[in-house]
Coordinates of C-alpha atoms in Angstrom, one line a residue:
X848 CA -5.1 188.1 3.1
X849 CA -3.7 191.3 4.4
X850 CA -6.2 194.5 2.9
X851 CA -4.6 197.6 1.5
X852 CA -6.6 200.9 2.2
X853 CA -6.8 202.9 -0.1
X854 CA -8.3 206.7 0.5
X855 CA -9.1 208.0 -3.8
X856 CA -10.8 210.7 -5.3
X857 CA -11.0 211.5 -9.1
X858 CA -11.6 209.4 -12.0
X859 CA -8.0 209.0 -12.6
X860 CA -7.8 206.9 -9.6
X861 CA -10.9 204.9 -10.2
X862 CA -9.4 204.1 -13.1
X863 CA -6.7 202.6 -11.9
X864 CA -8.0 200.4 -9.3
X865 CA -10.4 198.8 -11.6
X866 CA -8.2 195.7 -12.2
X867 CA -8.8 195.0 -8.2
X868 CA -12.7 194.1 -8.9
X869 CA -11.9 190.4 -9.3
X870 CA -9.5 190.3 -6.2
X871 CA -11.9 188.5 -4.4
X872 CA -14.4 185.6 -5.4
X873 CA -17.2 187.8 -4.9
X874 CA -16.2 191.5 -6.1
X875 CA -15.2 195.3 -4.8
X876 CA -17.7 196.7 -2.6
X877 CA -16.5 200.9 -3.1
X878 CA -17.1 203.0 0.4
X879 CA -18.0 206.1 -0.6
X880 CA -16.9 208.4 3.1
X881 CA -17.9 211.7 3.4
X882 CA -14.9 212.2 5.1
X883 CA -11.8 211.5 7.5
X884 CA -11.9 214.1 10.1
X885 CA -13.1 212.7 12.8
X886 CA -12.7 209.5 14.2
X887 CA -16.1 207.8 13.6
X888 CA -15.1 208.1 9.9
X889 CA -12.0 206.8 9.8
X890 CA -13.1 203.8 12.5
X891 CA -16.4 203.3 9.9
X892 CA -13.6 202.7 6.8
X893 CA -12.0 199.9 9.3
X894 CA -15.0 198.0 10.3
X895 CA -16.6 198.1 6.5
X896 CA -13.3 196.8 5.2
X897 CA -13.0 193.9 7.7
X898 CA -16.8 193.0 7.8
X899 CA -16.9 192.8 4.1
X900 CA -13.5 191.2 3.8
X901 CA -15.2 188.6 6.6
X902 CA -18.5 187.9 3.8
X903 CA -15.7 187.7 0.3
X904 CA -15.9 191.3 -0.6
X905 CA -12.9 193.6 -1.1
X906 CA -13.7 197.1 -0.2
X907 CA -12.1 200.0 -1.8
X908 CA -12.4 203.5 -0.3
X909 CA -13.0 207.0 -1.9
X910 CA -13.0 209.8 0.2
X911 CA -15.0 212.9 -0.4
X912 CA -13.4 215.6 1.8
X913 CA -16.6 216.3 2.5
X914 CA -17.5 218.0 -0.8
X915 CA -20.5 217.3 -2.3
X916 CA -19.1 217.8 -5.8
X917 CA -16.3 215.5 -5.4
X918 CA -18.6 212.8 -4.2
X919 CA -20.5 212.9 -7.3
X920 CA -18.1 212.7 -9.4
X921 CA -16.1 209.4 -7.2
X922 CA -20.0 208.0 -7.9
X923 CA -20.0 208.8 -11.2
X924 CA -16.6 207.0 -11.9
X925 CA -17.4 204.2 -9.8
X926 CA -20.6 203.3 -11.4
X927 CA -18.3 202.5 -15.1
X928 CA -16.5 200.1 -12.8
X929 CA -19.9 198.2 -12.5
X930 CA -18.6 196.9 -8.7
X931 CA -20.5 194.6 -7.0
X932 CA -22.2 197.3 -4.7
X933 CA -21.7 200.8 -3.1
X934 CA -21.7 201.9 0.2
X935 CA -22.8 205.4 0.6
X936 CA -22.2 208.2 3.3
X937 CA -23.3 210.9 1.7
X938 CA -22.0 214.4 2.2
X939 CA -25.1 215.8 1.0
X940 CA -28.3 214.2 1.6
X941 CA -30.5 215.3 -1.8
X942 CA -27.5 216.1 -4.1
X943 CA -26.6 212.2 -4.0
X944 CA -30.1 211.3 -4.9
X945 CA -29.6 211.4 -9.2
X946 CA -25.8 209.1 -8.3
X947 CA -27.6 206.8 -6.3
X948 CA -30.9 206.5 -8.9
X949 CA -27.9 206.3 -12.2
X950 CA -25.9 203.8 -10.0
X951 CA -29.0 201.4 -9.3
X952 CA -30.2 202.2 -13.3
X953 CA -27.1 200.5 -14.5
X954 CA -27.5 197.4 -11.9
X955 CA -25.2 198.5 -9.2
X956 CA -26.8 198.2 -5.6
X957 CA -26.1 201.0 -3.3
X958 CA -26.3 200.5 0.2
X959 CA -26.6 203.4 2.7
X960 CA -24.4 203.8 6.0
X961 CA -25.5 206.1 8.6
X962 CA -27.0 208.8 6.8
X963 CA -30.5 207.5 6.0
X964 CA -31.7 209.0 2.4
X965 CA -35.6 208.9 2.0
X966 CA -35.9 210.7 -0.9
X967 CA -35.3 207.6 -3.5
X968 CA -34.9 203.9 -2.8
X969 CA -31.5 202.0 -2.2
X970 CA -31.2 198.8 -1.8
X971 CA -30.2 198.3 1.9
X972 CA -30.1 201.4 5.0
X973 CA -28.1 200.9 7.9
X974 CA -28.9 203.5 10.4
X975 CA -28.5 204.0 14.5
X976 CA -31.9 203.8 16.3
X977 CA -31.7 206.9 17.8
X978 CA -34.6 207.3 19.1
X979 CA -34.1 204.1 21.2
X980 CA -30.2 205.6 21.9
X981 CA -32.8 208.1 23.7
X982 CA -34.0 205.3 25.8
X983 CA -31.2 203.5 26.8
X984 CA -30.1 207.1 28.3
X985 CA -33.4 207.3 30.3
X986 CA -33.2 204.1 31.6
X987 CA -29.6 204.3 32.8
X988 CA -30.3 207.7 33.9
X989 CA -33.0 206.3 36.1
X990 CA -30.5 203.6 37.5
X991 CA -28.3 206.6 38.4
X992 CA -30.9 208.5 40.4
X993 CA -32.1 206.0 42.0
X994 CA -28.6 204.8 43.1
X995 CA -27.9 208.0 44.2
X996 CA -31.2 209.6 45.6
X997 CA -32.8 206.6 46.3
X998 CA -35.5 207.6 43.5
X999 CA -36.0 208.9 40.3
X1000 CA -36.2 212.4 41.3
X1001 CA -33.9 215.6 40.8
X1002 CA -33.0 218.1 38.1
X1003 CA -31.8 216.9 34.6
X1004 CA -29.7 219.9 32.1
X1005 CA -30.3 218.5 29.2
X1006 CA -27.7 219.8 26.3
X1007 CA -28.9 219.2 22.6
X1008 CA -27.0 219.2 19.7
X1009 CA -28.4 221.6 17.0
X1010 CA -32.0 221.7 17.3
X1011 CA -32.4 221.5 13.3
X1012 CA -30.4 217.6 13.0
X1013 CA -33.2 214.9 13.7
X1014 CA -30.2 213.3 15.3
X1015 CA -30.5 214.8 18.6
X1016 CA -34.2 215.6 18.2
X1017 CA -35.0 211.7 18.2
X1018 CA -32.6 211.4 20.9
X1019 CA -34.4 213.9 23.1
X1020 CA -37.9 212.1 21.6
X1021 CA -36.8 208.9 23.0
X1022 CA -35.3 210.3 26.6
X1023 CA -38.1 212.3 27.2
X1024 CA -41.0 209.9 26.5
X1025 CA -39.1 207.6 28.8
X1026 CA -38.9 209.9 31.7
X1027 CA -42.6 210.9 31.3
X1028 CA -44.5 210.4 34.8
X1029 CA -41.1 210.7 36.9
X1030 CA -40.4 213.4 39.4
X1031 CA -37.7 214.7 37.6
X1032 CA -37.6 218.4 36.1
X1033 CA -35.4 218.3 32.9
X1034 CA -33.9 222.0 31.7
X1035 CA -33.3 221.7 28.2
X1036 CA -30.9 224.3 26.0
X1037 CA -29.5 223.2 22.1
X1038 CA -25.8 223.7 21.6
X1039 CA -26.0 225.6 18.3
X1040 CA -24.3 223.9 15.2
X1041 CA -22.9 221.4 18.0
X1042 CA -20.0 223.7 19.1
X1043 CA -18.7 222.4 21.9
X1044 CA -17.8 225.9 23.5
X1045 CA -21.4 226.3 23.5
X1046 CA -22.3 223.7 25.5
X1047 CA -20.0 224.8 27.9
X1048 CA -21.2 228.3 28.4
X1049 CA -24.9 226.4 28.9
X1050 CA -23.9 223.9 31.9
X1051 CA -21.7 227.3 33.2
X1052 CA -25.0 229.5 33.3
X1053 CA -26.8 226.7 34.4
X1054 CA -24.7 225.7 37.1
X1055 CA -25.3 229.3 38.6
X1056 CA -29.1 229.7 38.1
X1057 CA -29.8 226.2 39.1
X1058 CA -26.9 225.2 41.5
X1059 CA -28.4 221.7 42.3
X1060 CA -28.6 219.6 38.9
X1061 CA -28.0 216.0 39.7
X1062 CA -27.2 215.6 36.3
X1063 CA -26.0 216.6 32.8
X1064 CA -27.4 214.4 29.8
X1065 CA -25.4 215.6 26.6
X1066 CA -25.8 214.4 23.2
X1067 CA -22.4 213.9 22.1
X1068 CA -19.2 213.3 24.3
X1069 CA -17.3 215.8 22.8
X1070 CA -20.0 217.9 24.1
X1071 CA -19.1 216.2 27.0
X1072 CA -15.8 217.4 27.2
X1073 CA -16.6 221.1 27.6
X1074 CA -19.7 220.3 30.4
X1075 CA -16.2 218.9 32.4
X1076 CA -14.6 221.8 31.6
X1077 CA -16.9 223.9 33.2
X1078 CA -17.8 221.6 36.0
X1079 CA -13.9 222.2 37.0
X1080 CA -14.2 225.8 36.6
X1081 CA -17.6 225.5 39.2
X1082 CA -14.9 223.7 41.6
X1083 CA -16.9 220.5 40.7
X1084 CA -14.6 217.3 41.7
X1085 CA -15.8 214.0 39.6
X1086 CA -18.7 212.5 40.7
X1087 CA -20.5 215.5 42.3
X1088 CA -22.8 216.5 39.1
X1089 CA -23.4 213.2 37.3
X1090 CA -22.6 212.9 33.6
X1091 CA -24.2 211.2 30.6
X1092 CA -23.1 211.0 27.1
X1093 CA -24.2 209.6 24.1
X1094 CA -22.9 208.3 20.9
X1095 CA -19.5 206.3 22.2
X1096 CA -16.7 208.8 21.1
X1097 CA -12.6 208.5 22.4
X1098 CA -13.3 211.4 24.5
X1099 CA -16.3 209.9 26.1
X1100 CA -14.7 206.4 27.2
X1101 CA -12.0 208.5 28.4
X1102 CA -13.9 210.4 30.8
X1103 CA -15.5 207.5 32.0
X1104 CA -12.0 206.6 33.0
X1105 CA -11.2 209.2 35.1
X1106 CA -15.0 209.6 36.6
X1107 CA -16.3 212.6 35.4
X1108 CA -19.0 210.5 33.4
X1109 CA -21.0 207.5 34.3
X1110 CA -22.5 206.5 31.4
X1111 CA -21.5 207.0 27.6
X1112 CA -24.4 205.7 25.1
X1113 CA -22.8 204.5 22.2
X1114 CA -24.1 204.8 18.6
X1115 CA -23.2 201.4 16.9
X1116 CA -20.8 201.7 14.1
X1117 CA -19.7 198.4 14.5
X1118 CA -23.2 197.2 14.5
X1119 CA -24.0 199.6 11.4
X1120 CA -21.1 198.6 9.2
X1121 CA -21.8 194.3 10.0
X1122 CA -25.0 194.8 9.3
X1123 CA -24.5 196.2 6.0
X1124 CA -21.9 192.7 5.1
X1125 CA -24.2 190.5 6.8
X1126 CA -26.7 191.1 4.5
X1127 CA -24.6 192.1 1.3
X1128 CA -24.8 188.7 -0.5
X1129 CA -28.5 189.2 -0.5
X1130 CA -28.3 192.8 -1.8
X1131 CA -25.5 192.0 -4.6
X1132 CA -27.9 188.9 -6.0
X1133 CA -31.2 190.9 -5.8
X1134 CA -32.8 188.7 -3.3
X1135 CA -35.6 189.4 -1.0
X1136 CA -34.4 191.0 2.3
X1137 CA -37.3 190.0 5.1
X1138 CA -38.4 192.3 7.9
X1139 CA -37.7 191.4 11.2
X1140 CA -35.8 191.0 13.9
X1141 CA -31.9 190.1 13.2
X1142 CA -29.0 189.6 15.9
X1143 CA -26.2 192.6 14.6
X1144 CA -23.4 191.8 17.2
X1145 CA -25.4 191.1 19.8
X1146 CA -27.7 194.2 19.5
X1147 CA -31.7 193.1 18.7
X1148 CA -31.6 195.0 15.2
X1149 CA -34.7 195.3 13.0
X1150 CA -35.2 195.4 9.8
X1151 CA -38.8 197.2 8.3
X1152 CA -39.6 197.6 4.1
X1153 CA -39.7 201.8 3.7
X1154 CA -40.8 203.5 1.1
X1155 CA -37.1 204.1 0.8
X1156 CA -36.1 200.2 0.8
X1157 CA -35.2 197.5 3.3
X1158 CA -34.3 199.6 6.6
X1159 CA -32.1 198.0 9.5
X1160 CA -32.2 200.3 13.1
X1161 CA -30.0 199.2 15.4
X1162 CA -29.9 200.1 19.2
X1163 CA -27.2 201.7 21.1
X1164 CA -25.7 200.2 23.9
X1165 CA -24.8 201.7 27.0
X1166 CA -21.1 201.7 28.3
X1167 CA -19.9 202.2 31.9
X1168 CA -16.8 201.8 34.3
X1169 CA -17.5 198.2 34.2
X1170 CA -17.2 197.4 30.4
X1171 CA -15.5 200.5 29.1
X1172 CA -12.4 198.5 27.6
X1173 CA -14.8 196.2 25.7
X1174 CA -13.4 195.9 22.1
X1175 CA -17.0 195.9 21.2
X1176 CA -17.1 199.7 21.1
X1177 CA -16.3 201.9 18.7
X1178 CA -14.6 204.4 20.7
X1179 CA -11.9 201.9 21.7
X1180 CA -11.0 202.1 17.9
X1181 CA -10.2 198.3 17.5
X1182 CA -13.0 196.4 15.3
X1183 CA -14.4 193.2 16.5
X1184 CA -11.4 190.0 15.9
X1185 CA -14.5 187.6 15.4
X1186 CA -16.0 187.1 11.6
X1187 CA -19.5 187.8 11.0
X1188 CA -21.8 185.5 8.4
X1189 CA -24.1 186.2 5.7
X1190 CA -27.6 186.1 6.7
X1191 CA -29.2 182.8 4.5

């Protein structure tokens, strides 16, 4: 059966969808996205829908706009619609806390994608493991010296994100506990608020006061795209300051393409969003969810009991010249053809 999306906001429009809940066998899962502005949103609404639709769930989508208010309110309408579940990005980390605790008060699950909430407990998280996004960089970084210098040895600009989103702070905890004991210097600047015309003007200046870099490590590609930018503007041809990425964008797979980067390390939305369906049957009965370690897609996922609830991390996985057409990644916007299971 052929899914209609459907992007809703308003209690009007809950309203009128509630005759789909019995569309499938098992009941309407609602998404709850923050938002469809960029393309990791609009790719997540795709792979929850076809996951779900893989385990008997319809999935019906409410989009925020990214205001917090509006979110609360889609909650709010959702919960009279007593679905089977809800699947929650939330805008606004603490102001979605009293929907989710109302939501699981009246016997709805809620299930959390991405944005990990550890101020109250849902029923299952489904979050990247950045910190080990921050390995897989090292340890392709290491490849890439080696390959090139014959050691792990050189210089390292390392652009952050902002220095206040835990995003890019686990990923530089994970890359820099990895390249502990090398001889390589690492020069670290944050790209304020993730601007990507910051992150240009650092790899500009730092091209100048430290002419020899080996290689730029950024923390998201379209960060990327403006260390390129300046690399041109240096007189830089592809290939002469290695480039790493992280977190699998368009724009990242693209320039892996044409050469300016070697490596992009993706952050697995497919693997996020199968998860979440793999182990929805258990979350929609109330049944136990047991730590451990759990094949997602073919990423060693595992799942630990927080304070929070049942908490699956999944891995990153790192994409080069050789594999970047893989249908496997997110970037490539096209969601896996094969069906996932329910986890018994």
């Amino acid at each position: 059966m052929k899914m209609t999306r459907r992007y809703l906001m308003g209690a009007a429009a809950a309203v009128a969808l509630a005759s789909s809940a019995q569309a499938q066998d098992k009941g309407t899962v609602y998404y709850m996205v923050p938002t469809l502005l960029d393309e990791f949103q609009t790719t997540s609404v795709d792979a929850i829908e076809s996951f779900f639709k893989d385990v008997g769930y319809e999935v019906v989508t409410l989009n925020a706009d990214n205001k917090t208010d509006v979110q609360q309110s889609q909650m709010a309408d959702t919960i009279l619609l007593k679905p089977a579940a809800i699947v929650l990005a939330a805008v606004d980390f603490n102001a979605l806390t009293p929907s989710i605790e109302e939501a699981r008060a009246a016997g709805i699950p809620v299930m959390q994608f991405d944005r990990q909430i550890t101020s109250t407990v849902s029923d299952l998280t489904s979050v990247a493991g950045t910190i080990e996004i921050g390995h897989v960089a090292a340890d392709e970084i290491k490849r890439l010296l080696t390959e090139k210098k014959g050691a792990v040895s050189g210089k390292i600009l390392q652009v952050l994100g902002d220095p206040g989103d835990p995003y890019t702070l686990d990923i530089q905890k994970g890359f820099e506990e990895m390249m502990d004991g090398t001889d390589v210097e690492i020069i670290t600047h944050p790209a304020m608020q993730w601007e990507a015309s910051n992150a240009g003007s650092i790899v500009a200046d730092e091209l100048l006061a430290t002419p020899d870099i080996d290689l730029i490590f950024v923390h998201a590609a379209h960060l990327a795209v403006a260390a390129v930018a300046s690399l041109e503007a240096a007189g830089k041809q592809p290939g002469d300051v290695m480039l790493v990425s992280s977190n699998g964008a368009p724009v990242g797979l693209d320039l892996i393409r044409q050469g300016w980067e070697q490596v992009e390390v993706e952050q697995p939305l497919f693997a996020q969003a199968a998860a979440l369906a793999m182990f929805a049957d258990k979350v929609v009965n109330g049944e136990e969810i047991a730590p451990g370690t759990y094949d997602v897609l073919g990423l060693e996922s595992v799942v630990t009991i927080e304070d929070w609830g049942p908490n699956i991390k999944i891995p990153g996985a790192a994409i080069t010249a050789g594999n970047v057409d893989d249908s496997r990644f997110w970037g490539n916007l096209q969601a896996p053809s094969d069906p996932i299971s329910p986890v018994e």
